[in-house]
Short mmCIF file of C-alpha atoms in Angstrom, two decimals:
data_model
loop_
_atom_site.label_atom_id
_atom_site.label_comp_id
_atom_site.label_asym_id
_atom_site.label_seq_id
_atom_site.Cartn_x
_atom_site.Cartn_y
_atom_site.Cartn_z
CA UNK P 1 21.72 -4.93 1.34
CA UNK P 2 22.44 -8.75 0.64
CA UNK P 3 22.20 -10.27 -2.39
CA UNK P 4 19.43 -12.83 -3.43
CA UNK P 5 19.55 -14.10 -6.86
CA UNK P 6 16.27 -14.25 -8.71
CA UNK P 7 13.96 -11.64 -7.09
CA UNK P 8 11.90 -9.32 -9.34
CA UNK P 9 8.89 -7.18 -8.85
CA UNK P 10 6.74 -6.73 -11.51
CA UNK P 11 6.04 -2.64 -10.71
CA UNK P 12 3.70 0.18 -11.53
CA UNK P 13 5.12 3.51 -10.06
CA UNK P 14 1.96 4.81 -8.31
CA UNK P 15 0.61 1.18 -6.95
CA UNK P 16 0.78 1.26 -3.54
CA UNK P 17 0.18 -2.29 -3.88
CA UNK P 18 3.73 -2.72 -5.28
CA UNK P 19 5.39 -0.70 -2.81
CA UNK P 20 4.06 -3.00 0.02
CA UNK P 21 6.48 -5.46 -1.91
CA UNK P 22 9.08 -2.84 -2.16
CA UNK P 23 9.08 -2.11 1.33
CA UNK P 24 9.18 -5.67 2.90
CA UNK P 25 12.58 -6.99 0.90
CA UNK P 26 13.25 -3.36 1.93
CA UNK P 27 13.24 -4.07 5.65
CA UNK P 28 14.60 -7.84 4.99
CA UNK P 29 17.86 -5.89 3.22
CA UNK P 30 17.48 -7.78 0.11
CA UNK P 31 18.23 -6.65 -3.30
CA UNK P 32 15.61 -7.11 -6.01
CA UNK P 33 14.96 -5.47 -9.64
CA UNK P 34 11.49 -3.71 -10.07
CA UNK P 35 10.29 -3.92 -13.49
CA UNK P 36 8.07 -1.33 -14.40
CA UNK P 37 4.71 -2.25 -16.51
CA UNK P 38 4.94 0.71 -18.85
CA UNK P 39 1.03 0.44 -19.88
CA UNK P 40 -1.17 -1.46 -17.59
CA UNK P 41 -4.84 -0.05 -19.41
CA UNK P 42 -3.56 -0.89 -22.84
CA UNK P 43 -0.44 -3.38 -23.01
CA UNK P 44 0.20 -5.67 -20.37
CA UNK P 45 3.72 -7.16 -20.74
CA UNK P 46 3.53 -10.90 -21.85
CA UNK P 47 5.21 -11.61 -18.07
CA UNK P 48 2.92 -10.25 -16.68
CA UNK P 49 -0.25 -12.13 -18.28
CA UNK P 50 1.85 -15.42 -17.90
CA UNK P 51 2.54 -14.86 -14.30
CA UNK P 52 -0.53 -13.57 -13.11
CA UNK P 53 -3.54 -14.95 -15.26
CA UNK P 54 -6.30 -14.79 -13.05
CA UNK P 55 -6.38 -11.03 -12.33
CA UNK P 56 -3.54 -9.65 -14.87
CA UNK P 57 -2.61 -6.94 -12.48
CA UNK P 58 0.80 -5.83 -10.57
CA UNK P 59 2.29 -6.58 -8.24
CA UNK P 60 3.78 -9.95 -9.17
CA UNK P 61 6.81 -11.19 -6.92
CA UNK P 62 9.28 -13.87 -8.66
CA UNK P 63 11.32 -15.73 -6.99
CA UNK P 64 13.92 -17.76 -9.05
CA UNK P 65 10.90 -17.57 -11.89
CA UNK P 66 8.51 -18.55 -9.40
CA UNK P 67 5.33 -15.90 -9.31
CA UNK P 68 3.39 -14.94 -6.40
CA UNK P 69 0.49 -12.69 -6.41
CA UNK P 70 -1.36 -10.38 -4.50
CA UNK P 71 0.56 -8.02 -2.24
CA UNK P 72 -0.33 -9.07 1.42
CA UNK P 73 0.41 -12.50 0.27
CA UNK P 74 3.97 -11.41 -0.54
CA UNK P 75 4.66 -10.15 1.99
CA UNK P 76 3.46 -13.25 4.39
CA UNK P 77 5.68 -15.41 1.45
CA UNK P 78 8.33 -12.56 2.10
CA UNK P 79 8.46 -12.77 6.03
CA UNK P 80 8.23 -16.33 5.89
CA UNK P 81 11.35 -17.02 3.72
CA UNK P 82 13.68 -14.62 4.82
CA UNK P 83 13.34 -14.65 8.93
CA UNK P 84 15.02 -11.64 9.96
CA UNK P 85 14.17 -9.35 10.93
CA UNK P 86 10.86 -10.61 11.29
CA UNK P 87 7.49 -8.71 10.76
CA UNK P 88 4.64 -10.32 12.80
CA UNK P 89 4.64 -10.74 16.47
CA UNK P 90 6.35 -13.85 18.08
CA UNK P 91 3.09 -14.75 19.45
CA UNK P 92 0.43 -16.73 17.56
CA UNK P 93 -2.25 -14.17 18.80
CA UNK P 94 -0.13 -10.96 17.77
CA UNK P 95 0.27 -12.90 14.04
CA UNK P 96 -3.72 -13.59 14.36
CA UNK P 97 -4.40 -9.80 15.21
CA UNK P 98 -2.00 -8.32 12.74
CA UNK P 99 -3.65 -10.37 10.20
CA UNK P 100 -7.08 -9.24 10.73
CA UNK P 101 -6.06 -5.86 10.65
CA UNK P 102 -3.99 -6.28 7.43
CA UNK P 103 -7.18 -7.83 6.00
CA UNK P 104 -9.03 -4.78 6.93
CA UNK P 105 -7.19 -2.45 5.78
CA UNK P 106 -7.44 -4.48 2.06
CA UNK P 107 -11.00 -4.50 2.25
CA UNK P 108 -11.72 -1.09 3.33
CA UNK P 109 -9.00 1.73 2.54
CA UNK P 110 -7.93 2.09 -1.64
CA UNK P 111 -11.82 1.58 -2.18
CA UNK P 112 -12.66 4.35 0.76
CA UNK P 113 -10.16 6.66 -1.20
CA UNK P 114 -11.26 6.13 -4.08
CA UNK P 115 -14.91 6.63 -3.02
CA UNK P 116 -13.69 10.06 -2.75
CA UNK P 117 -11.56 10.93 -5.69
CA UNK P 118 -14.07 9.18 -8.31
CA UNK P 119 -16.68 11.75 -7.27
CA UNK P 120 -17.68 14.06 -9.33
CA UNK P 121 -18.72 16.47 -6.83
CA UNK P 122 -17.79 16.90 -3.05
CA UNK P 123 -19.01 13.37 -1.69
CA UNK P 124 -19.99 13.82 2.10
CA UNK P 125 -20.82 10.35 2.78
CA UNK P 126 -17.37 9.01 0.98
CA UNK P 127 -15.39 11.46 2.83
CA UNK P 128 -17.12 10.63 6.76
CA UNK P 129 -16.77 6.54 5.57
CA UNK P 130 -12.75 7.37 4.91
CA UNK P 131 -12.46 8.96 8.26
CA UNK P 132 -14.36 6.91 9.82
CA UNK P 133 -11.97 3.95 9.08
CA UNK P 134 -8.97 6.47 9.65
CA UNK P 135 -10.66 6.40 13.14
CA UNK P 136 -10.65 2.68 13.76
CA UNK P 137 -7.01 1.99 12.53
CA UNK P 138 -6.19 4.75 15.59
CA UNK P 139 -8.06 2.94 17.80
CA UNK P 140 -6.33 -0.34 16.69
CA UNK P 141 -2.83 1.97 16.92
CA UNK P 142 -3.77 2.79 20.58
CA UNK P 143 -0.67 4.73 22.14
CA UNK P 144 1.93 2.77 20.03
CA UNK P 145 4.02 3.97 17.65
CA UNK P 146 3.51 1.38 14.86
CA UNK P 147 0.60 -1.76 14.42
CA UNK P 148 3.32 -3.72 16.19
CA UNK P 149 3.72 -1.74 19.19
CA UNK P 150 7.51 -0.58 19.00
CA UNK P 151 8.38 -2.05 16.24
CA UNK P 152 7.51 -1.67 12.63
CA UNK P 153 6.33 -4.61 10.68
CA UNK P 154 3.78 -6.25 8.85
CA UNK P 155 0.47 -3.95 9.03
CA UNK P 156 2.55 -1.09 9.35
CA UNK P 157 4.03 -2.33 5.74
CA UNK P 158 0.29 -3.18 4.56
CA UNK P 159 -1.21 0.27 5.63
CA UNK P 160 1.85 3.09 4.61
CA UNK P 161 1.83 2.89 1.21
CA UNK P 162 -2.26 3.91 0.76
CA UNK P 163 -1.46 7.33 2.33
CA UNK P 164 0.87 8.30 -0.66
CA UNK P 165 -2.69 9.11 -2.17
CA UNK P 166 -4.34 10.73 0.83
CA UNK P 167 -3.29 14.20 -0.26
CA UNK P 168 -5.23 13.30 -3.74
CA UNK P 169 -8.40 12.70 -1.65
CA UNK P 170 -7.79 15.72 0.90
CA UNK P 171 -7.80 18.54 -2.08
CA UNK P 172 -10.96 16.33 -3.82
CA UNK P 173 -12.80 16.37 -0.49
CA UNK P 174 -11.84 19.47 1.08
CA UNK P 175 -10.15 17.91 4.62
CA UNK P 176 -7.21 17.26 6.11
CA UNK P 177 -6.06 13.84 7.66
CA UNK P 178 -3.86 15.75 10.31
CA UNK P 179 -7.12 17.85 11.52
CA UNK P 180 -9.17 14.54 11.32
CA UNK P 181 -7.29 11.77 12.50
CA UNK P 182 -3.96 13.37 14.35
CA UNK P 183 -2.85 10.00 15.65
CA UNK P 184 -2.63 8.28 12.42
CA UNK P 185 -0.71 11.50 10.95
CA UNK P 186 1.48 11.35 13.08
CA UNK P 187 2.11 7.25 12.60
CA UNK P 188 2.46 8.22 8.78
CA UNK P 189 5.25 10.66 9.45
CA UNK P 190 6.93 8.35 11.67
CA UNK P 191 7.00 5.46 9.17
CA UNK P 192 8.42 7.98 5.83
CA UNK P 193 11.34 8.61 8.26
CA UNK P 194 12.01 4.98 7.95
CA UNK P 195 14.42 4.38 5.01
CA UNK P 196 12.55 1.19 3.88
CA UNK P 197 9.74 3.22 3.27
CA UNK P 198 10.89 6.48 2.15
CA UNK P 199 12.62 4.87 -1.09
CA UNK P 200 9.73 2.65 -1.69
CA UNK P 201 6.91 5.08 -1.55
CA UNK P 202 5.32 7.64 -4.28
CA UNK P 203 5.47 11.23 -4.00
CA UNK P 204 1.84 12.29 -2.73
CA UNK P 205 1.99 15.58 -5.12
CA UNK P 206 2.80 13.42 -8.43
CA UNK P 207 -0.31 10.87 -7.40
CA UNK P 208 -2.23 13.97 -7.26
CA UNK P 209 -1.34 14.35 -10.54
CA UNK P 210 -2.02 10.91 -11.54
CA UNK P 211 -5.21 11.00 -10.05
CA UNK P 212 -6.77 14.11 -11.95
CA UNK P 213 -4.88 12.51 -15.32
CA UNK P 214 -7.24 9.40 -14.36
CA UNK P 215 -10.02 11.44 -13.63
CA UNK P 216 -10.34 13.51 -17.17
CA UNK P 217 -9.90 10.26 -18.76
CA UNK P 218 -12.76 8.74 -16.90
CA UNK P 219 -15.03 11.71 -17.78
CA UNK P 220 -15.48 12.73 -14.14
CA UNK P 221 -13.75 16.55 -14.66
#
């Protein structure tokens, strides 16, 4: 990996937010610290409140003391200041598509999952939604083997590090994403062979965990 001075992610382990980050200086080969935010429901480091005041939450991305916040805009602020290997399409409609599927997958996947693993009982509904959108990412996939046809880059980076808590919602809902959705199993495997990814990216079984830590404290079990 090369050196760049001054880069440092403010980090919570099971964020797949985070590992987006992670992942993208990843591919670039740069070398960063990731500072871990010990307790984000009860003692936000004083960093992080200065850096991010508007939402308080991880991942924050300095550069030479500089923050920027919010993960997909990172990773655009990532691509765009280290060049290679690049991580959208050369093309401006390949940059415009990758970005409306980036932007989909914000708006619709953590909140499907968590649709699912906030319910108290078996939730039907959440669980056909989740597929459902499983569904339209394979559609978007089409025969490829990542977002960016042969390559992988930026929605690829967006989408992998969500399915580190798809084995959390599988046992919760009672599916599989392998019997549901075969083609976007199959994209997840390919991507954890990837290095970048692999060392960036939670263990599914310890989310699990996580998750049914969360859930007791919530009330829900």
């Amino acid at each position: 990996m090369s050196k760049a001075a001054g880069l440092l992610i403010l980090d919570y382990w099971v964020s797949p937010f985070c590992q987006r980050v992670k992942i993208a200086l990843n591919e670039k080969g740069l070398q960063y610290e990731a500072r871990h935010e010990d307790d984000l429901f009860g003692g936000k480091s004083e960093l992080l409140l200065e850096s991010n005041p508007i939402y308080q939450k991880v991942p924050v991305f300095l550069h030479d003391g500089k923050p920027i916040c919010e993960s997909t805009v990172i990773v655009s602020y990532i691509d765009e200041t280290w060049s290679s290997p690049p991580l959208l399409p050369p093309c401006s409609y390949g940059r415009a598509q990758a970005r409306f599927w980036a932007d989909y997958i914000d708006k619709k996947v953590f909140d499907a999952t968590g649709n699912i693993w906030r319910s108290k009982e078996v939730n039907v509904e959440a669980k056909n939604e989740f597929i459902g959108i499983l569904k339209q990412l394979e559609e978007a996939l089409g025969d490829n083997d990542y977002f960016n046809g042969a390559t992988f880059g930026f929605v690829d980076i967006i989408a992998i590090p969500l399915t580190c808590w798809f084995l959390a919602v599988e046992r919760i809902g009672g599916f599989t994403v392998a019997e549901e959705c075969p083609k976007f199993s199959s994209w997840t495997k390919r991507c954890l062979q990837r290095e970048s990814v692999a060392k960036a990216v939670s263990d599914p079984e310890k989310v699990y965990e996580f998750v049914l830590m969360f859930r007791k404290m919530q009330g829900i079990d």
